[in-house]
Structures are given as C-alpha cells and as structure tokens.
PDB file of C-alpha atoms in Angstrom:
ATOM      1  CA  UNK U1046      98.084  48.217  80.955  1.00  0.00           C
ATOM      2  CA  UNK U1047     100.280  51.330  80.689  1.00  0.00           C
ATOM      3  CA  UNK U1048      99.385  53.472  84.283  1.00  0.00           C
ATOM      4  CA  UNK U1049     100.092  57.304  84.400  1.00  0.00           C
ATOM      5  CA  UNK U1050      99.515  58.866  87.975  1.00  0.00           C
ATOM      6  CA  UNK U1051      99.446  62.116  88.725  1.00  0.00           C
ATOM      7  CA  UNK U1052      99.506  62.998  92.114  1.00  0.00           C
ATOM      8  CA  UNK U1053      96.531  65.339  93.121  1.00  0.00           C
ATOM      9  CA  UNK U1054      93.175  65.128  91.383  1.00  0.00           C
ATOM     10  CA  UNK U1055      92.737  68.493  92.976  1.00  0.00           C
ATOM     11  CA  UNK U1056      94.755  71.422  94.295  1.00  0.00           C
ATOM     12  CA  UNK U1057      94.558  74.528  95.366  1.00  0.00           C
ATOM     13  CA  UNK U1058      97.267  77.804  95.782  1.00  0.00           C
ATOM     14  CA  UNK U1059      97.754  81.267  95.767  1.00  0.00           C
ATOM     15  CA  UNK U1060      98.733  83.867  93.483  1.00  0.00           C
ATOM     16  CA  UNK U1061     102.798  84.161  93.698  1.00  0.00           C
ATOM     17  CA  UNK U1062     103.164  80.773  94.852  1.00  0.00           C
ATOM     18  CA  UNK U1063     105.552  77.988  93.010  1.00  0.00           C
ATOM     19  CA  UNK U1064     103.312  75.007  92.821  1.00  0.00           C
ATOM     20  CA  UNK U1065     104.798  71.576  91.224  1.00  0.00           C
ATOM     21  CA  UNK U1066     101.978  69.048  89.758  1.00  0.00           C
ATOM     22  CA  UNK U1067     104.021  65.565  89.188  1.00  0.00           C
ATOM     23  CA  UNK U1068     103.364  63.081  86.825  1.00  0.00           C
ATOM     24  CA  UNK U1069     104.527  59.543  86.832  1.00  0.00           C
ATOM     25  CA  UNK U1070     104.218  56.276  84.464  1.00  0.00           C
ATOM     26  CA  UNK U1071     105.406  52.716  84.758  1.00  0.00           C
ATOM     27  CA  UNK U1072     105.883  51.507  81.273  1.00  0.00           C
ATOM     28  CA  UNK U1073     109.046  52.867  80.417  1.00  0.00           C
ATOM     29  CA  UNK U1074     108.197  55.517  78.187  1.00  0.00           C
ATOM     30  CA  UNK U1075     110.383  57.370  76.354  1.00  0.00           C
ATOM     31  CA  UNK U1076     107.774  60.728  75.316  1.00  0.00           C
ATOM     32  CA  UNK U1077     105.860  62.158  78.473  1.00  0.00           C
ATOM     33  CA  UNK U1078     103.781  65.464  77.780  1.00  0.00           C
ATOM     34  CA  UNK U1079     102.002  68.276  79.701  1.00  0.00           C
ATOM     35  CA  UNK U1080      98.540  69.480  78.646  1.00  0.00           C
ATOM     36  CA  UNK U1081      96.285  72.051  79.874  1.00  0.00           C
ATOM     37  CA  UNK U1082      92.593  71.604  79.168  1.00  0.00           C
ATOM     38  CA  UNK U1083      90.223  74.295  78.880  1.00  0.00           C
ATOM     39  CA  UNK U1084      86.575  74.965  78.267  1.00  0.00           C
ATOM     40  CA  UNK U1085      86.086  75.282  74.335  1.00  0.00           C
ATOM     41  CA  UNK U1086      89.793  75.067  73.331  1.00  0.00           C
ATOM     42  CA  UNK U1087      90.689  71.881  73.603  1.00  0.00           C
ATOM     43  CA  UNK U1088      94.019  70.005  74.863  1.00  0.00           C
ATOM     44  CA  UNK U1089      97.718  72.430  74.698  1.00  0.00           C
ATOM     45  CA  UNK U1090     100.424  71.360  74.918  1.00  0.00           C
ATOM     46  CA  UNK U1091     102.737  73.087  77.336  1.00  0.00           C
ATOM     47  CA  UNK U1092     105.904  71.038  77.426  1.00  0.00           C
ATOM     48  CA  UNK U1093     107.049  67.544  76.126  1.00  0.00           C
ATOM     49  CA  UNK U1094     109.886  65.261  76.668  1.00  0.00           C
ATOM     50  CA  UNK U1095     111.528  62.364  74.947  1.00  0.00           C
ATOM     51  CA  UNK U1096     113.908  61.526  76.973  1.00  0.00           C
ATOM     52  CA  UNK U1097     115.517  61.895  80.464  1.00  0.00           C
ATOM     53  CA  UNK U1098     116.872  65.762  80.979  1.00  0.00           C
ATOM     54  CA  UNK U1099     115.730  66.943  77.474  1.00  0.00           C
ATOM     55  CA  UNK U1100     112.250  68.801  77.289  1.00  0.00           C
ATOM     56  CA  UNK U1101     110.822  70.792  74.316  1.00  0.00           C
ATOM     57  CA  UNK U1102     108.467  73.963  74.925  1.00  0.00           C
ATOM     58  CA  UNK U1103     104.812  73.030  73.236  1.00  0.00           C
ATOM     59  CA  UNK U1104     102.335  75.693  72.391  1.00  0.00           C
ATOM     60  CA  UNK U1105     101.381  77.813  75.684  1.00  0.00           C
ATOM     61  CA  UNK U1106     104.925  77.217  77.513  1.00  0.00           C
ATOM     62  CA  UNK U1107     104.925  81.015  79.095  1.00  0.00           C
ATOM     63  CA  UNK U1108     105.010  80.970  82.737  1.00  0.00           C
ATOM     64  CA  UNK U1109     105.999  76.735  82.731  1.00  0.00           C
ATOM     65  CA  UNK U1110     108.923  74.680  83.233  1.00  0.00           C
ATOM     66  CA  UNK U1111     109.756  71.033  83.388  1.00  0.00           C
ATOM     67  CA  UNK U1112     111.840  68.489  84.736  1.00  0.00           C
ATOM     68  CA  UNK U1113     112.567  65.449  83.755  1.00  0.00           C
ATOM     69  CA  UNK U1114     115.440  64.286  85.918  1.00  0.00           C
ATOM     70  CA  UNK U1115     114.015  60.101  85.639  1.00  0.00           C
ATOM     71  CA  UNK U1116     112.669  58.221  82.669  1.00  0.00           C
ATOM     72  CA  UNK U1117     109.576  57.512  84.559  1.00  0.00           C
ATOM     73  CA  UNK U1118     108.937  61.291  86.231  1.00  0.00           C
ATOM     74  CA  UNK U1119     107.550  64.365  84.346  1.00  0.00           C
ATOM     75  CA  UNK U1120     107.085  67.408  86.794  1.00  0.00           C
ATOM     76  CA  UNK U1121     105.321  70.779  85.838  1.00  0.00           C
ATOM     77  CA  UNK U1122     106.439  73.654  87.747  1.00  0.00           C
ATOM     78  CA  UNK U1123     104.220  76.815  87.414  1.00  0.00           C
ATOM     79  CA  UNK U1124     107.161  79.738  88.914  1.00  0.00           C
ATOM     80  CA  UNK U1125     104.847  81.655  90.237  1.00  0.00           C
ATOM     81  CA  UNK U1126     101.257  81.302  89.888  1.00  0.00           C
ATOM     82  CA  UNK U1127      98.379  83.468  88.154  1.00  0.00           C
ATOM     83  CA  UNK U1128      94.566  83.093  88.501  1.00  0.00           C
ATOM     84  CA  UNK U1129      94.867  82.556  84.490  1.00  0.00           C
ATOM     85  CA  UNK U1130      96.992  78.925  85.329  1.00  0.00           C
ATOM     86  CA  UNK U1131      93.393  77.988  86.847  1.00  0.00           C
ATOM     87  CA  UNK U1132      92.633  75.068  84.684  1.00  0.00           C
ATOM     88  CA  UNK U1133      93.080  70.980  84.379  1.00  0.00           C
ATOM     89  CA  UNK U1134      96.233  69.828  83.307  1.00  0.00           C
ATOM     90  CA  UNK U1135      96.926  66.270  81.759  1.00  0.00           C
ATOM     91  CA  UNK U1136      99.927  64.206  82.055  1.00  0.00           C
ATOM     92  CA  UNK U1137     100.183  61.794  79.100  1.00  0.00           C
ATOM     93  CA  UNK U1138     103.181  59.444  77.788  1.00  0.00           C
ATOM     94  CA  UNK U1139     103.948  57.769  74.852  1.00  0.00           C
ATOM     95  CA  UNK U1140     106.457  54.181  74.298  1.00  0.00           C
ATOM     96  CA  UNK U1141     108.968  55.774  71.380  1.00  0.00           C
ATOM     97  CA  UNK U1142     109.977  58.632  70.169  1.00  0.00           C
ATOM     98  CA  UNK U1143     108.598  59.348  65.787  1.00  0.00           C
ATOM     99  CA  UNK U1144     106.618  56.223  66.300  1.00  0.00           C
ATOM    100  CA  UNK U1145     103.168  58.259  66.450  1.00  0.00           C
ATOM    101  CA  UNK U1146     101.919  55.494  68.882  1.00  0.00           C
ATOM    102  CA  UNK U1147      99.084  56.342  71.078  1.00  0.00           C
ATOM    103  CA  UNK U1148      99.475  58.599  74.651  1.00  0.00           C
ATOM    104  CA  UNK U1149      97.908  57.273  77.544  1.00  0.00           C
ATOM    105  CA  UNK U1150      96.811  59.782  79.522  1.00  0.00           C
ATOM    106  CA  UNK U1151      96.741  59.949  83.462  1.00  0.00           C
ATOM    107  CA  UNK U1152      92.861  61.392  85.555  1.00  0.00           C
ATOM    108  CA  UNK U1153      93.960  64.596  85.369  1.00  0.00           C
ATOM    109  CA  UNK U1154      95.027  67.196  88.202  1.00  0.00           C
ATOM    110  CA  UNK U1155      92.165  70.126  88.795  1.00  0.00           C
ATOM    111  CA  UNK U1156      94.402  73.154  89.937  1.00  0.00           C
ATOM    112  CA  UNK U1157      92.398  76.355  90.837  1.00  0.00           C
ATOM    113  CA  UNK U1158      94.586  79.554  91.706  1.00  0.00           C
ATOM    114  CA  UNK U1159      93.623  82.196  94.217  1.00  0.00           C
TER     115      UNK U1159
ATOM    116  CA  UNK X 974     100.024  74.615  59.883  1.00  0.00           C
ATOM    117  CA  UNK X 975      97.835  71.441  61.696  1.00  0.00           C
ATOM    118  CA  UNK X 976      94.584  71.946  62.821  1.00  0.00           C
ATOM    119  CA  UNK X 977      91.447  69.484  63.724  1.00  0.00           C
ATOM    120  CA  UNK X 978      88.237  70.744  63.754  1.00  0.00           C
ATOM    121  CA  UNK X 979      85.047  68.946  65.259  1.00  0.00           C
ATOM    122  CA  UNK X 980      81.760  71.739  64.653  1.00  0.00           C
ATOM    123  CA  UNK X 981      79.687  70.223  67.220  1.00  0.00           C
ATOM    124  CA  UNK X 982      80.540  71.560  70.317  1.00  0.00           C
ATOM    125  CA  UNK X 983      77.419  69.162  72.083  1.00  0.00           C
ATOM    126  CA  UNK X 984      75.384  66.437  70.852  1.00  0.00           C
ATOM    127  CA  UNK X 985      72.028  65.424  72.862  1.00  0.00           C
ATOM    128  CA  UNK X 986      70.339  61.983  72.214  1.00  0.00           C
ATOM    129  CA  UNK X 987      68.436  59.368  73.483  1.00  0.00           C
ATOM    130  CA  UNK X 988      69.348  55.985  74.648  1.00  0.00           C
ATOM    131  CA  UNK X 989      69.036  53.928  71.572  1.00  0.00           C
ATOM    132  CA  UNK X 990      69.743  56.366  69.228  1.00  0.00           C
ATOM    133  CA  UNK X 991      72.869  56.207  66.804  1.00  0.00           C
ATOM    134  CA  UNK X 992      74.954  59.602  66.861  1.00  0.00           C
ATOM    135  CA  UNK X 993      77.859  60.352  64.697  1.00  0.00           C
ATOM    136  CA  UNK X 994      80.724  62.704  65.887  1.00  0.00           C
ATOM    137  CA  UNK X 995      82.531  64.713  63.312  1.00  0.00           C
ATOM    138  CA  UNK X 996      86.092  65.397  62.784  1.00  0.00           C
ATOM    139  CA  UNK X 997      87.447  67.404  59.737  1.00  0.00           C
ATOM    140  CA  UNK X 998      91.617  67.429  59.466  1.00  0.00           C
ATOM    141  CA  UNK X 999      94.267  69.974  57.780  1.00  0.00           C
ATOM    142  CA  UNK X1000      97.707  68.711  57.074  1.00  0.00           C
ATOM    143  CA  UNK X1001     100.505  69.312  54.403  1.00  0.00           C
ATOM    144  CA  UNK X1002     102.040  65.919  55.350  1.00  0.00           C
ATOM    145  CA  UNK X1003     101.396  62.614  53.165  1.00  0.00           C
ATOM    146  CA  UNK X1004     102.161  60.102  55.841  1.00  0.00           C
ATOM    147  CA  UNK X1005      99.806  60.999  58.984  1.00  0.00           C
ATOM    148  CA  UNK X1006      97.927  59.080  61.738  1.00  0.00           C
ATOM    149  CA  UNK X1007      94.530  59.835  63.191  1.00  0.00           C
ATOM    150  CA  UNK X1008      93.266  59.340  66.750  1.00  0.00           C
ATOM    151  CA  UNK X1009      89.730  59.319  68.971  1.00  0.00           C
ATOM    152  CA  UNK X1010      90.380  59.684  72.674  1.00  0.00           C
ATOM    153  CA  UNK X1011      86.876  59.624  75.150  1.00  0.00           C
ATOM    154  CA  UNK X1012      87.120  61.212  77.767  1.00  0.00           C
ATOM    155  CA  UNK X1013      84.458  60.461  80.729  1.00  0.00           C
ATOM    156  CA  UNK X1014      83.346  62.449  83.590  1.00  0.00           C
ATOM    157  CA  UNK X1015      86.432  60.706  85.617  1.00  0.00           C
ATOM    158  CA  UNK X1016      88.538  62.895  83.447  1.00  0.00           C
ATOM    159  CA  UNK X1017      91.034  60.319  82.154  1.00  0.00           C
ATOM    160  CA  UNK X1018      91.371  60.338  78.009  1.00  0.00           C
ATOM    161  CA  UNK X1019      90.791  56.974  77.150  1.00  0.00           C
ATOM    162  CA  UNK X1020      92.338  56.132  73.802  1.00  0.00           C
ATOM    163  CA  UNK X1021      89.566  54.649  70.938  1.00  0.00           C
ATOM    164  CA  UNK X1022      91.378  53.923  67.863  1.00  0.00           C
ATOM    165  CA  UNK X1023      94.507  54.969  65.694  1.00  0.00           C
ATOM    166  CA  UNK X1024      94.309  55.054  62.339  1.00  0.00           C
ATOM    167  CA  UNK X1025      96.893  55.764  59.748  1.00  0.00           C
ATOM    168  CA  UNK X1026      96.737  57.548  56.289  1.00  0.00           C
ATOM    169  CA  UNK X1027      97.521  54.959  53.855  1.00  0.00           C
ATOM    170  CA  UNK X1028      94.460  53.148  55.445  1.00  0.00           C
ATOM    171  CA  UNK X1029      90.980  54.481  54.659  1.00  0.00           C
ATOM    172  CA  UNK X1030      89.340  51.114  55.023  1.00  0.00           C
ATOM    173  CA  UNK X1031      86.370  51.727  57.760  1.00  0.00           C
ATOM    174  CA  UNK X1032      86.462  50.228  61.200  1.00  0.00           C
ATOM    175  CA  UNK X1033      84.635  48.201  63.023  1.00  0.00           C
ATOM    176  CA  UNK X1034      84.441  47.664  67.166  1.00  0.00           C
ATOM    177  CA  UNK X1035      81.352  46.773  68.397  1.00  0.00           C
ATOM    178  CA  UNK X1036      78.871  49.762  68.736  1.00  0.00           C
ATOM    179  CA  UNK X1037      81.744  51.350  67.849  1.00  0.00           C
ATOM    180  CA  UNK X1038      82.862  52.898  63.779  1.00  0.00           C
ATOM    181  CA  UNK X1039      84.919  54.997  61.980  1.00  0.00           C
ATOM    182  CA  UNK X1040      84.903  56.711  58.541  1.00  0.00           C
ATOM    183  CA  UNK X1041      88.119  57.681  57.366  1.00  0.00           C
ATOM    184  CA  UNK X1042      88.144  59.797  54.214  1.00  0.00           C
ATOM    185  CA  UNK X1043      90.560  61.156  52.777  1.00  0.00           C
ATOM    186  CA  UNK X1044      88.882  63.439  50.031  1.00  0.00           C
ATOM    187  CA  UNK X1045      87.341  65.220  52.433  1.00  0.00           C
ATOM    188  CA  UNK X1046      89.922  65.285  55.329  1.00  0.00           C
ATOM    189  CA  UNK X1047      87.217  63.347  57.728  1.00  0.00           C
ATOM    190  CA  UNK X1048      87.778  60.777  60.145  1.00  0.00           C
ATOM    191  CA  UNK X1049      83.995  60.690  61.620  1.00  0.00           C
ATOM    192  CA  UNK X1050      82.727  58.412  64.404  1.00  0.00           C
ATOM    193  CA  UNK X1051      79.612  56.786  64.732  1.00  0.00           C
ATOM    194  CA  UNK X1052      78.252  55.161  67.681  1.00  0.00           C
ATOM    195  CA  UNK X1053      75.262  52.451  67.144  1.00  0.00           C
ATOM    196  CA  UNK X1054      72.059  52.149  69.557  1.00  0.00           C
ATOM    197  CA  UNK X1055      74.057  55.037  71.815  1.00  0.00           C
ATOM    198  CA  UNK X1056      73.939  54.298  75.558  1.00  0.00           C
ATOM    199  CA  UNK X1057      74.298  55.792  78.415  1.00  0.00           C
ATOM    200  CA  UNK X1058      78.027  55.197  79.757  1.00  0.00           C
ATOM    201  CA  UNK X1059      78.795  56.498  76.206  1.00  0.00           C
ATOM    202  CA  UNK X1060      78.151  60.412  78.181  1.00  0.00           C
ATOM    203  CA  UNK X1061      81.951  61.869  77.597  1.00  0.00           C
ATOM    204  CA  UNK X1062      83.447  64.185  75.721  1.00  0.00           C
ATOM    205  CA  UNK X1063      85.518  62.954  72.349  1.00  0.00           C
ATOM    206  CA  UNK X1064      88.221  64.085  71.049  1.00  0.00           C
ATOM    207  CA  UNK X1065      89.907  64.113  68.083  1.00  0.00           C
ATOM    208  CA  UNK X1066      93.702  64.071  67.382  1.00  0.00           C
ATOM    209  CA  UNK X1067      96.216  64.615  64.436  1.00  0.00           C
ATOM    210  CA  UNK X1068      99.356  63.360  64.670  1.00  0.00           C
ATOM    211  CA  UNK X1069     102.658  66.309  64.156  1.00  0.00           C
ATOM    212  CA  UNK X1070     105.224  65.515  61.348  1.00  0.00           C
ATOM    213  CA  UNK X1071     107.578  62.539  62.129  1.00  0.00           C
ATOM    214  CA  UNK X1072     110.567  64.115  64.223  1.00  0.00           C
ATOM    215  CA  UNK X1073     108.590  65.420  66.730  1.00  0.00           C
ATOM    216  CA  UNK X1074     108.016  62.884  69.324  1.00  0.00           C
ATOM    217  CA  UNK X1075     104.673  61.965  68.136  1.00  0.00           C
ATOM    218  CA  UNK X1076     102.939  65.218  69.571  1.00  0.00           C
ATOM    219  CA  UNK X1077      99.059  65.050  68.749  1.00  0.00           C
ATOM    220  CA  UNK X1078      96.979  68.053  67.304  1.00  0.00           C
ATOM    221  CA  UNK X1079      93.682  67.903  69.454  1.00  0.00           C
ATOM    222  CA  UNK X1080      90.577  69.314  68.558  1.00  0.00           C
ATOM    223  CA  UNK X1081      88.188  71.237  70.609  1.00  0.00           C
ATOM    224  CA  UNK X1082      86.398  68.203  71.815  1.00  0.00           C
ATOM    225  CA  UNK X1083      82.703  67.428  71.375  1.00  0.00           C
ATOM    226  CA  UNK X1084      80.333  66.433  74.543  1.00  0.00           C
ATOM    227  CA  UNK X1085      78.216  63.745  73.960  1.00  0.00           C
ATOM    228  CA  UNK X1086      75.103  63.118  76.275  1.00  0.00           C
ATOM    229  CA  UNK X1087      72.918  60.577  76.117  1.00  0.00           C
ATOM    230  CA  UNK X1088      69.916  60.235  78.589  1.00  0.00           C
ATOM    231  CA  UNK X1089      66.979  57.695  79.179  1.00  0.00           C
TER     232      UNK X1089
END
C-alpha cells in the first residue's frame, strides 16, 4: 500500500512566521501535490511536482513555495504567514507523470495561524 | 475551463437507507478520467474508483455503484442499505488534459451522514 506522511496532524504559528509542513511517500512517485482544503470550496491545488527540483504553481500559489530537493520529499513553505493560510492542507502523490493514475493522499496537516 | 460540480452540499439518512451522491462534469477534452475519493472524519482521502471516458459501463463494488453518463456529464454514486462508517465527505474529481501530471479537478465535496 502506497503511504504518504505528513508530519504534524496539527500545528500552530504566528503571523510573520516561516512555517514548513513536509510531506513524504515511499512508493517512488514521480507527481507529489499540495492542497489546501476549505469549508465549501473544495480541494486547491497550490503547487505540484513531477519530478525531483521541478515544481509547477497550481491554482492559489500566492504566498507558497516548494521544494522538492528528493524524489520521495515534498515540502510547503508558507514565507511568512497570514491568519488567511489558516486551513488543512493535503499532501498527495501520484506513480507517473500523464498517466492520470489515482493520488493517494496523506491524513492531512491542520495548521491554524495566529 | 474544468469544473465538477456536486449540488448537495449534505445528505442526511438513516441506517439502511440507499443514498445517491451526485456529480455533474464540464470538459472540452475527449479522452478524460473520473474519480470518487471518501474522505472520513480521520481526514485522509481514500480513493473509491477511477473511471475512464471511453467506459460508461456501470460499476459494481459491493454496497458500492457508479453511473457514468456521458450525455449528461454525470458520474453519480450510489450507496446500497447506507451504514454508518459510510459518515464522510465524497468527493468528486476530473482529471486535467494529458501533459499535466495528472492534476485532478475536485469538486466541492458532499457530507454524507448516516445515523441509527
């Protein structure tokens, strides 16, 4: 069974602060995406990547960045935080690139902003 | 430009009951797939089924079924004699156009409960 972790269920920061959420699966993967979910919109996409050191911005990429510096690791990076980044944010990869093939999704990181 | 829509925001029903979730599609493409993630109070998205467009045969999985049309853009999902571990919310995706590493189309989710 494909296994995404993220690595807090829950977090909490301050305004101004640069906070990292990290994502990691053990499939080998070669598409790993960042979603933020929130009440009556949905899942949007912030940033995707399909392969090591490349990244594409999603939908709602203002105030993101990525890194993919390992096939396995996806890291969001919000620069400096705002109360409006309060949300849950979803991790989710994806075995080839064009092949429309399922995501698997990690639990899911509950960030609140101060 | 893509978009999935699914009208019921939340669906209410007894144990026992059958419910079915709708999900109405817009795409210019020809070639397309079509998914149904479930997503329980744990939070994970659990994928359901994948379905592609040159396929409108229905689907089958236990309690579980699927009506793809295509003349009316639906890909609806029907749960039999509902219970209660089916409580989540379901989504339903849309797959991008090929050469964009497979990036999904969500809709807005719809929150199924289903008491005693």
């Amino acid at each position: 069974d494909v296994k995404v972790t993220q690595s807090s269920r829950y977090l909490v920061k301050r305004t101004g602060e640069k906070v990292f959420l990290e994502c990691v699966q053990d499939m080998d993967h070669e598409n790993m995406f960042w979603y933020r979910q929130d009440p009556g919109l949905g899942l949007r996409l912030i940033y995707f990547s399909y392969d090591v050191k490349m990244k594409e911005k999603g939908d709602i990429p203002e105030g993101y960045s990525v890194s993919r510096e390992k096939k396995e690791r996806f890291s969001l990076i919000l620069e400096s935080a705002s109360t409006n980044q309060t949300s849950m944010y979803l991790c989710a990869s994806s075995l080839i690139r064009y092949s429309n093939q399922p995501q698997h999704f990690g639990d899911g990181t509950r960030l609140s902003i101060l | 430009a893509q978009k999935v829509t699914q009208a019921q925001t939340e669906i209410s029903v007894v144990e026992k009951e059958d419910v079915t979730l709708d999900c109405v599609y817009e795409t210019r493409d020809t070639t397309y797939y079509l998914f149904w993630y479930k997503q329980p109070p744990s939070g994970e998205l659990v994928f359901l089924i994948r379905r592609n467009s040159f396929d409108e045969q229905n689907e089958i999985s236990g309690r579980y079924s699927w009506n793809f049309q295509k003349s009316t853009s639906s890909f609806n999902f029907t749960i039999t004699a509902s219970q209660v571990v089916d409580s989540a919310v379901y989504f339903c995706a849309l797959s991008e156009p090929t050469g964009t590493a497979s990036k999904l189309t969500f809709g807005t989710g719809t929150r199924l409960q289903v008491t005693l």
